[in-house]
Each structure stands twice: as structure tokens, then as C-alpha cells.
PDB file of C-alpha atoms and ligand atoms in Angstrom:
ATOM      1  CA  MET A   1     198.572 158.236 161.073  1.00 43.00           C
ATOM      2  CA  SER A   2     195.971 160.925 160.483  1.00 43.00           C
ATOM      3  CA  SER A   3     192.979 158.682 160.018  1.00 49.00           C
ATOM      4  CA  SER A   4     193.819 156.211 162.792  1.00 77.00           C
ATOM      5  CA  ALA A   5     194.816 158.703 165.489  1.00 92.00           C
ATOM      6  CA  THR A   6     192.982 158.624 168.804  1.00 95.00           C
ATOM      7  CA  ILE A   7     191.675 161.958 170.047  1.00 97.00           C
ATOM      8  CA  LEU A   8     190.523 162.600 173.589  1.00 98.00           C
ATOM      9  CA  VAL A   9     187.861 165.305 173.768  1.00 98.00           C
ATOM     10  CA  VAL A  10     187.474 166.897 177.209  1.00 98.00           C
ATOM     11  CA  GLU A  11     184.305 168.976 177.281  1.00 97.00           C
ATOM     12  CA  ASP A  12     181.511 169.306 179.813  1.00 96.00           C
ATOM     13  CA  GLU A  13     178.853 170.758 177.515  1.00 95.00           C
ATOM     14  CA  PRO A  14     176.958 167.802 176.001  1.00 95.00           C
ATOM     15  CA  ARG A  15     176.045 169.718 172.850  1.00 95.00           C
ATOM     16  CA  LEU A  16     179.663 170.636 172.111  1.00 94.00           C
ATOM     17  CA  LEU A  17     180.896 167.178 173.011  1.00 95.00           C
ATOM     18  CA  ARG A  18     178.508 165.669 170.455  1.00 96.00           C
ATOM     19  CA  LEU A  19     179.630 168.183 167.863  1.00 96.00           C
ATOM     20  CA  PHE A  20     183.347 167.388 168.361  1.00 97.00           C
ATOM     21  CA  ASP A  21     182.572 163.699 168.337  1.00 97.00           C
ATOM     22  CA  SER A  22     180.636 163.809 165.096  1.00 97.00           C
ATOM     23  CA  ILE A  23     183.140 166.021 163.236  1.00 96.00           C
ATOM     24  CA  LEU A  24     186.104 163.900 164.282  1.00 96.00           C
ATOM     25  CA  ARG A  25     184.435 160.550 163.630  1.00 95.00           C
ATOM     26  CA  THR A  26     183.368 161.690 160.187  1.00 94.00           C
ATOM     27  CA  ALA A  27     187.054 162.365 159.523  1.00 94.00           C
ATOM     28  CA  HIS A  28     187.787 158.786 160.706  1.00 93.00           C
ATOM     29  CA  TYR A  29     189.497 159.595 163.976  1.00 95.00           C
ATOM     30  CA  ARG A  30     188.974 157.377 166.985  1.00 95.00           C
ATOM     31  CA  VAL A  31     187.287 159.547 169.616  1.00 97.00           C
ATOM     32  CA  LEU A  32     187.364 159.227 173.397  1.00 97.00           C
ATOM     33  CA  THR A  33     185.467 161.605 175.628  1.00 97.00           C
ATOM     34  CA  ALA A  34     185.721 162.938 179.170  1.00 97.00           C
ATOM     35  CA  THR A  35     183.482 165.493 180.859  1.00 97.00           C
ATOM     36  CA  ASP A  36     185.750 166.568 183.725  1.00 97.00           C
ATOM     37  CA  GLY A  37     189.447 166.796 184.563  1.00 96.00           C
ATOM     38  CA  ALA A  38     189.697 163.655 186.677  1.00 95.00           C
ATOM     39  CA  GLN A  39     188.091 161.598 183.924  1.00 96.00           C
ATOM     40  CA  ALA A  40     190.416 163.200 181.388  1.00 96.00           C
ATOM     41  CA  LEU A  41     193.547 162.170 183.332  1.00 95.00           C
ATOM     42  CA  GLU A  42     192.137 158.665 183.721  1.00 93.00           C
ATOM     43  CA  MET A  43     191.597 158.410 179.958  1.00 94.00           C
ATOM     44  CA  VAL A  44     195.107 159.707 179.251  1.00 93.00           C
ATOM     45  CA  ALA A  45     196.508 157.002 181.506  1.00 90.00           C
ATOM     46  CA  LEU A  46     194.364 154.215 180.117  1.00 90.00           C
ATOM     47  CA  GLU A  47     194.357 155.026 176.419  1.00 90.00           C
ATOM     48  CA  SER A  48     197.453 157.142 175.625  1.00 88.00           C
ATOM     49  CA  PRO A  49     195.612 159.296 173.073  1.00 93.00           C
ATOM     50  CA  ASN A  50     197.532 160.972 170.219  1.00 93.00           C
ATOM     51  CA  LEU A  51     195.890 164.347 170.839  1.00 96.00           C
ATOM     52  CA  ILE A  52     193.797 166.068 173.510  1.00 97.00           C
ATOM     53  CA  LEU A  53     191.114 168.644 172.729  1.00 97.00           C
ATOM     54  CA  LEU A  54     190.773 170.380 176.040  1.00 97.00           C
ATOM     55  CA  ASP A  55     188.036 172.719 177.202  1.00 94.00           C
ATOM     56  CA  LEU A  56     189.554 175.003 179.849  1.00 91.00           C
ATOM     57  CA  LEU A  57     186.485 175.596 182.007  1.00 91.00           C
ATOM     58  CA  LEU A  58     185.538 172.255 183.497  1.00 93.00           C
ATOM     59  CA  PRO A  59     183.503 171.337 186.556  1.00 94.00           C
ATOM     60  CA  GLY A  60     185.183 169.839 189.618  1.00 92.00           C
ATOM     61  CA  ASP A  61     188.601 170.280 191.225  1.00 92.00           C
ATOM     62  CA  ILE A  62     190.705 169.761 188.105  1.00 94.00           C
ATOM     63  CA  ASP A  63     190.098 172.364 185.400  1.00 94.00           C
ATOM     64  CA  GLY A  64     191.600 172.418 181.929  1.00 94.00           C
ATOM     65  CA  PHE A  65     194.704 174.267 183.078  1.00 94.00           C
ATOM     66  CA  ALA A  66     195.385 171.645 185.734  1.00 95.00           C
ATOM     67  CA  VAL A  67     194.882 168.841 183.190  1.00 96.00           C
ATOM     68  CA  CYS A  68     197.376 170.556 180.889  1.00 94.00           C
ATOM     69  CA  ARG A  69     199.955 170.994 183.662  1.00 93.00           C
ATOM     70  CA  ARG A  70     199.617 167.382 184.860  1.00 93.00           C
ATOM     71  CA  VAL A  71     199.902 165.916 181.377  1.00 93.00           C
ATOM     72  CA  ARG A  72     202.984 168.046 180.616  1.00 91.00           C
ATOM     73  CA  GLU A  73     204.777 166.640 183.647  1.00 88.00           C
ATOM     74  CA  PHE A  74     205.241 163.362 181.843  1.00 86.00           C
ATOM     75  CA  SER A  75     204.180 163.680 178.247  1.00 85.00           C
ATOM     76  CA  ASP A  76     204.321 165.737 175.064  1.00 84.00           C
ATOM     77  CA  ILE A  77     200.906 164.571 173.836  1.00 91.00           C
ATOM     78  CA  PRO A  78     199.662 167.456 171.696  1.00 93.00           C
ATOM     79  CA  ILE A  79     197.006 169.557 173.408  1.00 95.00           C
ATOM     80  CA  ILE A  80     194.599 171.911 171.656  1.00 95.00           C
ATOM     81  CA  MET A  81     192.785 174.236 174.053  1.00 93.00           C
ATOM     82  CA  VAL A  82     189.163 175.044 173.449  1.00 91.00           C
ATOM     83  CA  THR A  83     188.419 178.602 174.524  1.00 86.00           C
ATOM     84  CA  ALA A  84     185.691 181.198 174.177  1.00 80.00           C
ATOM     85  CA  ARG A  85     186.448 184.419 172.360  1.00 69.00           C
ATOM     86  CA  THR A  86     186.361 186.296 175.662  1.00 72.00           C
ATOM     87  CA  GLN A  87     189.134 184.212 177.205  1.00 74.00           C
ATOM     88  CA  GLU A  88     192.252 185.875 175.777  1.00 76.00           C
ATOM     89  CA  ALA A  89     194.098 185.740 179.100  1.00 81.00           C
ATOM     90  CA  ASP A  90     193.233 182.060 179.443  1.00 82.00           C
ATOM     91  CA  LYS A  91     194.726 181.369 176.053  1.00 80.00           C
ATOM     92  CA  LEU A  92     198.047 182.848 177.137  1.00 81.00           C
ATOM     93  CA  ARG A  93     198.018 180.880 180.353  1.00 85.00           C
ATOM     94  CA  GLY A  94     197.272 177.707 178.409  1.00 85.00           C
ATOM     95  CA  PHE A  95     200.310 178.249 176.188  1.00 84.00           C
ATOM     96  CA  GLU A  96     202.457 178.875 179.241  1.00 84.00           C
ATOM     97  CA  LEU A  97     201.346 175.515 180.600  1.00 87.00           C
ATOM     98  CA  GLY A  98     202.379 173.771 177.409  1.00 86.00           C
ATOM     99  CA  ALA A  99     199.334 173.698 175.142  1.00 90.00           C
ATOM    100  CA  ASP A 100     200.219 173.433 171.429  1.00 90.00           C
ATOM    101  CA  ASP A 101     197.371 175.334 169.841  1.00 90.00           C
ATOM    102  CA  TYR A 102     193.888 176.622 170.547  1.00 90.00           C
ATOM    103  CA  ILE A 103     190.531 176.774 168.883  1.00 91.00           C
ATOM    104  CA  THR A 104     187.949 179.413 169.647  1.00 89.00           C
ATOM    105  CA  LYS A 105     184.264 178.663 170.070  1.00 88.00           C
ATOM    106  CA  PRO A 106     182.304 178.804 167.807  1.00 87.00           C
ATOM    107  CA  PHE A 107     184.404 176.997 165.204  1.00 91.00           C
ATOM    108  CA  SER A 108     183.749 175.335 161.883  1.00 93.00           C
ATOM    109  CA  ALA A 109     184.369 171.664 161.153  1.00 95.00           C
ATOM    110  CA  LYS A 110     186.941 172.672 158.575  1.00 95.00           C
ATOM    111  CA  GLU A 111     188.853 174.839 161.039  1.00 93.00           C
ATOM    112  CA  LEU A 112     188.826 172.146 163.726  1.00 95.00           C
ATOM    113  CA  LEU A 113     190.109 169.459 161.371  1.00 95.00           C
ATOM    114  CA  ALA A 114     192.809 171.744 159.972  1.00 93.00           C
ATOM    115  CA  ARG A 115     194.172 172.401 163.471  1.00 93.00           C
ATOM    116  CA  VAL A 116     193.969 168.770 164.498  1.00 95.00           C
ATOM    117  CA  GLN A 117     195.805 167.653 161.375  1.00 92.00           C
ATOM    118  CA  ALA A 118     198.499 170.308 161.754  1.00 89.00           C
ATOM    119  CA  VAL A 119     199.187 169.468 165.393  1.00 90.00           C
ATOM    120  CA  LEU A 120     199.239 165.723 164.725  1.00 91.00           C
ATOM    121  CA  ARG A 121     201.644 166.221 161.841  1.00 86.00           C
ATOM    122  CA  ARG A 122     204.043 168.204 164.023  1.00 81.00           C
ATOM    123  CA  SER A 123     203.989 165.597 166.782  1.00 80.00           C
ATOM    124  CA  ARG A 124     204.337 162.508 164.627  1.00 73.00           C
ATOM    125  CA  ASP A 125     207.918 161.785 165.568  1.00 60.00           C
ATOM    126  CA  THR A 126     207.600 162.302 169.305  1.00 58.00           C
ATOM    127  CA  PRO A 127     207.622 158.986 171.131  1.00 58.00           C
ATOM    128  CA  ALA A 128     204.868 158.633 173.700  1.00 62.00           C
ATOM    129  CA  THR A 129     205.612 158.175 177.385  1.00 64.00           C
ATOM    130  CA  PRO A 130     203.017 155.881 178.898  1.00 75.00           C
ATOM    131  CA  ALA A 131     201.094 157.665 181.635  1.00 82.00           C
ATOM    132  CA  ARG A 132     200.677 154.490 183.618  1.00 85.00           C
ATOM    133  CA  PHE A 133     203.068 151.584 183.744  1.00 84.00           C
ATOM    134  CA  SER A 134     204.052 148.806 186.069  1.00 87.00           C
ATOM    135  CA  ILE A 135     207.444 147.857 187.394  1.00 85.00           C
ATOM    136  CA  GLY A 136     207.407 144.568 189.229  1.00 85.00           C
ATOM    137  CA  HIS A 137     204.707 144.897 191.883  1.00 87.00           C
ATOM    138  CA  LEU A 138     204.438 148.660 191.469  1.00 89.00           C
ATOM    139  CA  VAL A 139     201.963 150.530 189.306  1.00 91.00           C
ATOM    140  CA  ILE A 140     203.022 154.118 188.701  1.00 90.00           C
ATOM    141  CA  ASP A 141     200.343 156.439 187.375  1.00 90.00           C
ATOM    142  CA  LEU A 142     201.985 159.694 186.321  1.00 86.00           C
ATOM    143  CA  ALA A 143     198.687 161.307 185.327  1.00 83.00           C
ATOM    144  CA  ALA A 144     196.885 160.663 188.593  1.00 84.00           C
ATOM    145  CA  HIS A 145     200.027 161.110 190.779  1.00 86.00           C
ATOM    146  CA  ARG A 146     199.336 157.698 192.248  1.00 90.00           C
ATOM    147  CA  VAL A 147     201.605 154.795 193.075  1.00 94.00           C
ATOM    148  CA  THR A 148     200.332 151.427 194.199  1.00 94.00           C
ATOM    149  CA  ARG A 149     202.116 148.286 195.302  1.00 90.00           C
ATOM    150  CA  ASP A 150     200.078 145.099 194.982  1.00 88.00           C
ATOM    151  CA  GLY A 151     197.006 147.306 194.693  1.00 88.00           C
ATOM    152  CA  GLN A 152     197.741 149.235 197.920  1.00 93.00           C
ATOM    153  CA  GLU A 153     198.182 152.967 197.471  1.00 95.00           C
ATOM    154  CA  ILE A 154     201.551 154.344 198.576  1.00 95.00           C
ATOM    155  CA  HIS A 155     201.473 157.955 199.739  1.00 94.00           C
ATOM    156  CA  LEU A 156     204.335 160.050 198.422  1.00 93.00           C
ATOM    157  CA  THR A 157     205.156 163.622 199.375  1.00 93.00           C
ATOM    158  CA  PRO A 158     205.300 166.151 196.501  1.00 90.00           C
ATOM    159  CA  THR A 159     209.117 166.055 196.488  1.00 94.00           C
ATOM    160  CA  GLU A 160     209.174 162.262 196.480  1.00 95.00           C
ATOM    161  CA  PHE A 161     206.733 162.248 193.580  1.00 93.00           C
ATOM    162  CA  ARG A 162     208.782 164.764 191.584  1.00 92.00           C
ATOM    163  CA  LEU A 163     211.882 162.628 192.059  1.00 95.00           C
ATOM    164  CA  LEU A 164     210.014 159.525 190.937  1.00 94.00           C
ATOM    165  CA  LEU A 165     208.654 161.453 187.945  1.00 89.00           C
ATOM    166  CA  ALA A 166     212.148 162.629 186.930  1.00 91.00           C
ATOM    167  CA  LEU A 167     213.357 159.025 187.007  1.00 92.00           C
ATOM    168  CA  ALA A 168     210.233 157.588 185.359  1.00 88.00           C
ATOM    169  CA  ARG A 169     210.400 159.931 182.379  1.00 83.00           C
ATOM    170  CA  GLN A 170     213.605 158.225 181.293  1.00 84.00           C
ATOM    171  CA  ARG A 171     213.022 154.824 182.718  1.00 85.00           C
ATOM    172  CA  GLY A 172     215.916 152.400 182.364  1.00 86.00           C
ATOM    173  CA  ARG A 173     218.451 155.190 181.904  1.00 88.00           C
ATOM    174  CA  VAL A 174     220.885 156.504 184.491  1.00 90.00           C
ATOM    175  CA  ILE A 175     220.055 160.114 185.384  1.00 91.00           C
ATOM    176  CA  PRO A 176     223.057 162.057 186.753  1.00 92.00           C
ATOM    177  CA  HIS A 177     222.874 163.517 190.266  1.00 94.00           C
ATOM    178  CA  ASP A 178     223.026 167.133 189.117  1.00 92.00           C
ATOM    179  CA  GLN A 179     220.240 166.660 186.576  1.00 93.00           C
ATOM    180  CA  LEU A 180     217.947 165.138 189.197  1.00 95.00           C
ATOM    181  CA  LEU A 181     218.760 167.930 191.652  1.00 95.00           C
ATOM    182  CA  ARG A 182     218.027 170.600 189.049  1.00 93.00           C
ATOM    183  CA  GLU A 183     214.763 168.980 187.993  1.00 91.00           C
ATOM    184  CA  VAL A 184     213.422 168.203 191.443  1.00 93.00           C
ATOM    185  CA  TRP A 185     214.794 171.006 193.630  1.00 94.00           C
ATOM    186  CA  GLY A 186     215.875 173.691 191.137  1.00 92.00           C
ATOM    187  CA  PRO A 187     219.109 174.878 189.468  1.00 90.00           C
ATOM    188  CA  GLU A 188     220.609 176.351 192.643  1.00 91.00           C
ATOM    189  CA  TYR A 189     220.582 172.900 194.282  1.00 91.00           C
ATOM    190  CA  HIS A 190     222.631 171.088 191.654  1.00 89.00           C
ATOM    191  CA  ASN A 191     225.437 170.254 194.116  1.00 91.00           C
ATOM    192  CA  GLU A 192     223.299 169.146 197.057  1.00 92.00           C
ATOM    193  CA  VAL A 193     223.844 165.426 196.573  1.00 93.00           C
ATOM    194  CA  GLU A 194     222.912 164.786 200.200  1.00 93.00           C
ATOM    195  CA  TYR A 195     219.321 165.945 199.487  1.00 93.00           C
ATOM    196  CA  LEU A 196     219.124 163.430 196.714  1.00 95.00           C
ATOM    197  CA  ARG A 197     220.509 160.584 198.825  1.00 96.00           C
ATOM    198  CA  THR A 198     218.004 161.351 201.551  1.00 96.00           C
ATOM    199  CA  TYR A 199     215.035 161.341 199.204  1.00 96.00           C
ATOM    200  CA  VAL A 200     216.196 158.234 197.375  1.00 97.00           C
ATOM    201  CA  ARG A 201     216.264 156.579 200.792  1.00 97.00           C
ATOM    202  CA  TYR A 202     212.698 157.786 201.538  1.00 96.00           C
ATOM    203  CA  LEU A 203     211.458 156.540 198.190  1.00 96.00           C
ATOM    204  CA  ARG A 204     213.095 153.175 198.615  1.00 96.00           C
ATOM    205  CA  GLN A 205     211.513 152.774 202.035  1.00 96.00           C
ATOM    206  CA  LYS A 206     208.115 153.329 200.451  1.00 95.00           C
ATOM    207  CA  LEU A 207     208.527 151.516 197.141  1.00 94.00           C
ATOM    208  CA  GLU A 208     210.986 148.701 197.600  1.00 93.00           C
ATOM    209  CA  PRO A 209     209.957 145.338 199.059  1.00 90.00           C
ATOM    210  CA  ASP A 210     213.430 145.241 200.655  1.00 93.00           C
ATOM    211  CA  PRO A 211     214.869 148.783 200.826  1.00 95.00           C
ATOM    212  CA  ALA A 212     218.339 147.476 201.713  1.00 93.00           C
ATOM    213  CA  HIS A 213     218.445 145.566 198.414  1.00 94.00           C
ATOM    214  CA  PRO A 214     216.673 147.826 195.926  1.00 95.00           C
ATOM    215  CA  ARG A 215     215.235 146.332 192.756  1.00 93.00           C
ATOM    216  CA  TYR A 216     213.415 149.330 191.306  1.00 93.00           C
ATOM    217  CA  LEU A 217     215.375 152.433 192.232  1.00 95.00           C
ATOM    218  CA  LEU A 218     218.982 151.579 191.470  1.00 94.00           C
ATOM    219  CA  THR A 219     222.263 153.358 192.220  1.00 94.00           C
ATOM    220  CA  GLU A 220     224.929 153.925 189.594  1.00 90.00           C
ATOM    221  CA  PRO A 221     227.830 154.707 191.956  1.00 88.00           C
ATOM    222  CA  GLY A 222     229.360 158.138 191.443  1.00 87.00           C
ATOM    223  CA  VAL A 223     226.980 158.912 188.556  1.00 90.00           C
ATOM    224  CA  GLY A 224     223.319 158.922 189.460  1.00 92.00           C
ATOM    225  CA  TYR A 225     220.205 156.811 189.800  1.00 95.00           C
ATOM    226  CA  LEU A 226     217.860 154.930 187.554  1.00 94.00           C
ATOM    227  CA  LEU A 227     214.406 153.504 187.709  1.00 93.00           C
ATOM    228  CA  ALA A 228     214.670 149.953 186.416  1.00 90.00           C
ATOM    229  CA  ALA A 229     212.798 149.313 183.186  1.00 81.00           C
ATOM    230  CA  ASP A 230     212.666 145.604 183.828  1.00 73.00           C
ATOM    231  CA  PRO A 231     213.499 144.735 187.423  1.00 68.00           C
ATOM    232  CA  ALA A 232     214.916 141.391 188.464  1.00 61.00           C
ATOM    233  CA  GLU A 233     212.420 139.009 189.989  1.00 57.00           C
ATOM    234  CA  PRO A 234     212.715 138.608 193.756  1.00 54.00           C
ATOM    235  CA  GLY A 235     215.241 135.956 194.579  1.00 46.00           C
ATOM    236  CA  ALA A 236     216.629 135.992 191.033  1.00 42.00           C
ATOM    237  CA  SER A 237     219.798 137.807 192.098  1.00 40.00           C
TER     238      SER A 237
HETATM  239 CA1   CA B 301     183.216 174.135 179.807  1.00 94.81          CA
END
């Protein structure tokens, strides 16, 4: 795996980006690059990299911390933060958001490759969750927080999106009511099944071609809900 792994480098300084690129290519990794957070999330969705090298200070609305948080909502892709020596507090915050390791600028090629190899080795057995997938006419992009149906964007509230995310992470499997309530609303809500029913109804109204006969968001009576992995074609029931 080590020589064929795909690494996404997120870095806005052209000089550093070239340096990462050349070190990693020389070691026979496939390298993708992004220069801001939005581009990074797009690349994660399109390419499912095996590792992300993530500069924390990025231009635009989505900084490195936000990229880290978004990616961790749906995926365990290893993330190595790139920090300056003066950013000790940032390092801590990065770990809290789920980063796996960090590298401090300036770094040597040897040090970079050692960290990359170590993190890839640790993650080898973790199956990847695709950041973007389609179900019937829906395209769900977990990285960009975007859902489209036949190319039309569907606007979801934050709670609706969290519910969809909880179901999408284990697509095709029934998730019990209490687990969904804990994940979406918090541990103290684990008995509030009525909340869940209400939001399932909202989601179905937005996602399902015929909300009265759901094909995507299915009920397992008395147990929970599931997001279909392979929904029946319309009219096939
Ligand atoms: Ca930067």
C-alpha cells in the first residue's frame, strides 16, 4: 500500500506545496493538491485519498480546523496537520478535532516520509467511507454537506443533515432509535422517539420522490431506521 497510496496535500503556500509534492512523488506516492479548504473537501469527495496533509492556516472561509472537523464527521482518513513551531495551541486543537499526527515547519524529507508511512500503516485496516455517493436519484456529499436530487440542491437544516449523516455512515444497516437520538440530539435525548419520527418525516418530505412510500429512508418497525444501500427502482415494488 505504501507506494500506491494517494495523498492529498492542502497548503496555500506555493513553495511549500511544491516541496511536499516533490518529496512525496519521489517516494512514489500519488499526490493531489488543494490550496484552500473548499477545494480540499471537494478533493476528498472526488478522490477518497488515503491520507491528508493539512496546513491549518488556509485562506477563505474553511480553515484547516474546519476541514478536519468536516472530514471526521464521516471518515477516518488519516490526517497529518502541518503547523509552525509557534502554533502549540493549534496543535492541541487539531488533535481534539481528530487529527492523527502533526509535522512542524520546517521539516526534513526524511521526517515527513517517516510520519506519512507510520500513519498509513496504522490506518491500513480501516475501511473507507466514500465522501460522496448516490442512492437512486440522490447524490449525498458528506464532505460538502450537500444533497442533490436529479442535480437540484435540496436544503437541509443542520439537524436534518446530522440525521442523514448518522444513517449514511452505516448505509444499508438498521440503526436503532436510541443510537440515532444519541448521535443527533445527544445522550439525554435517547428516549425521545417522537423527535426522531418528526425529523424522519421532514427528511422524507425533502428526499423521497413519494414520501408516503419511502425508498431511501426506510423504517424497521420497533427497531430503527436505515438508509437503503441499493434502493428499489420506482415501480419495482
Ligand atoms: Ca498556510
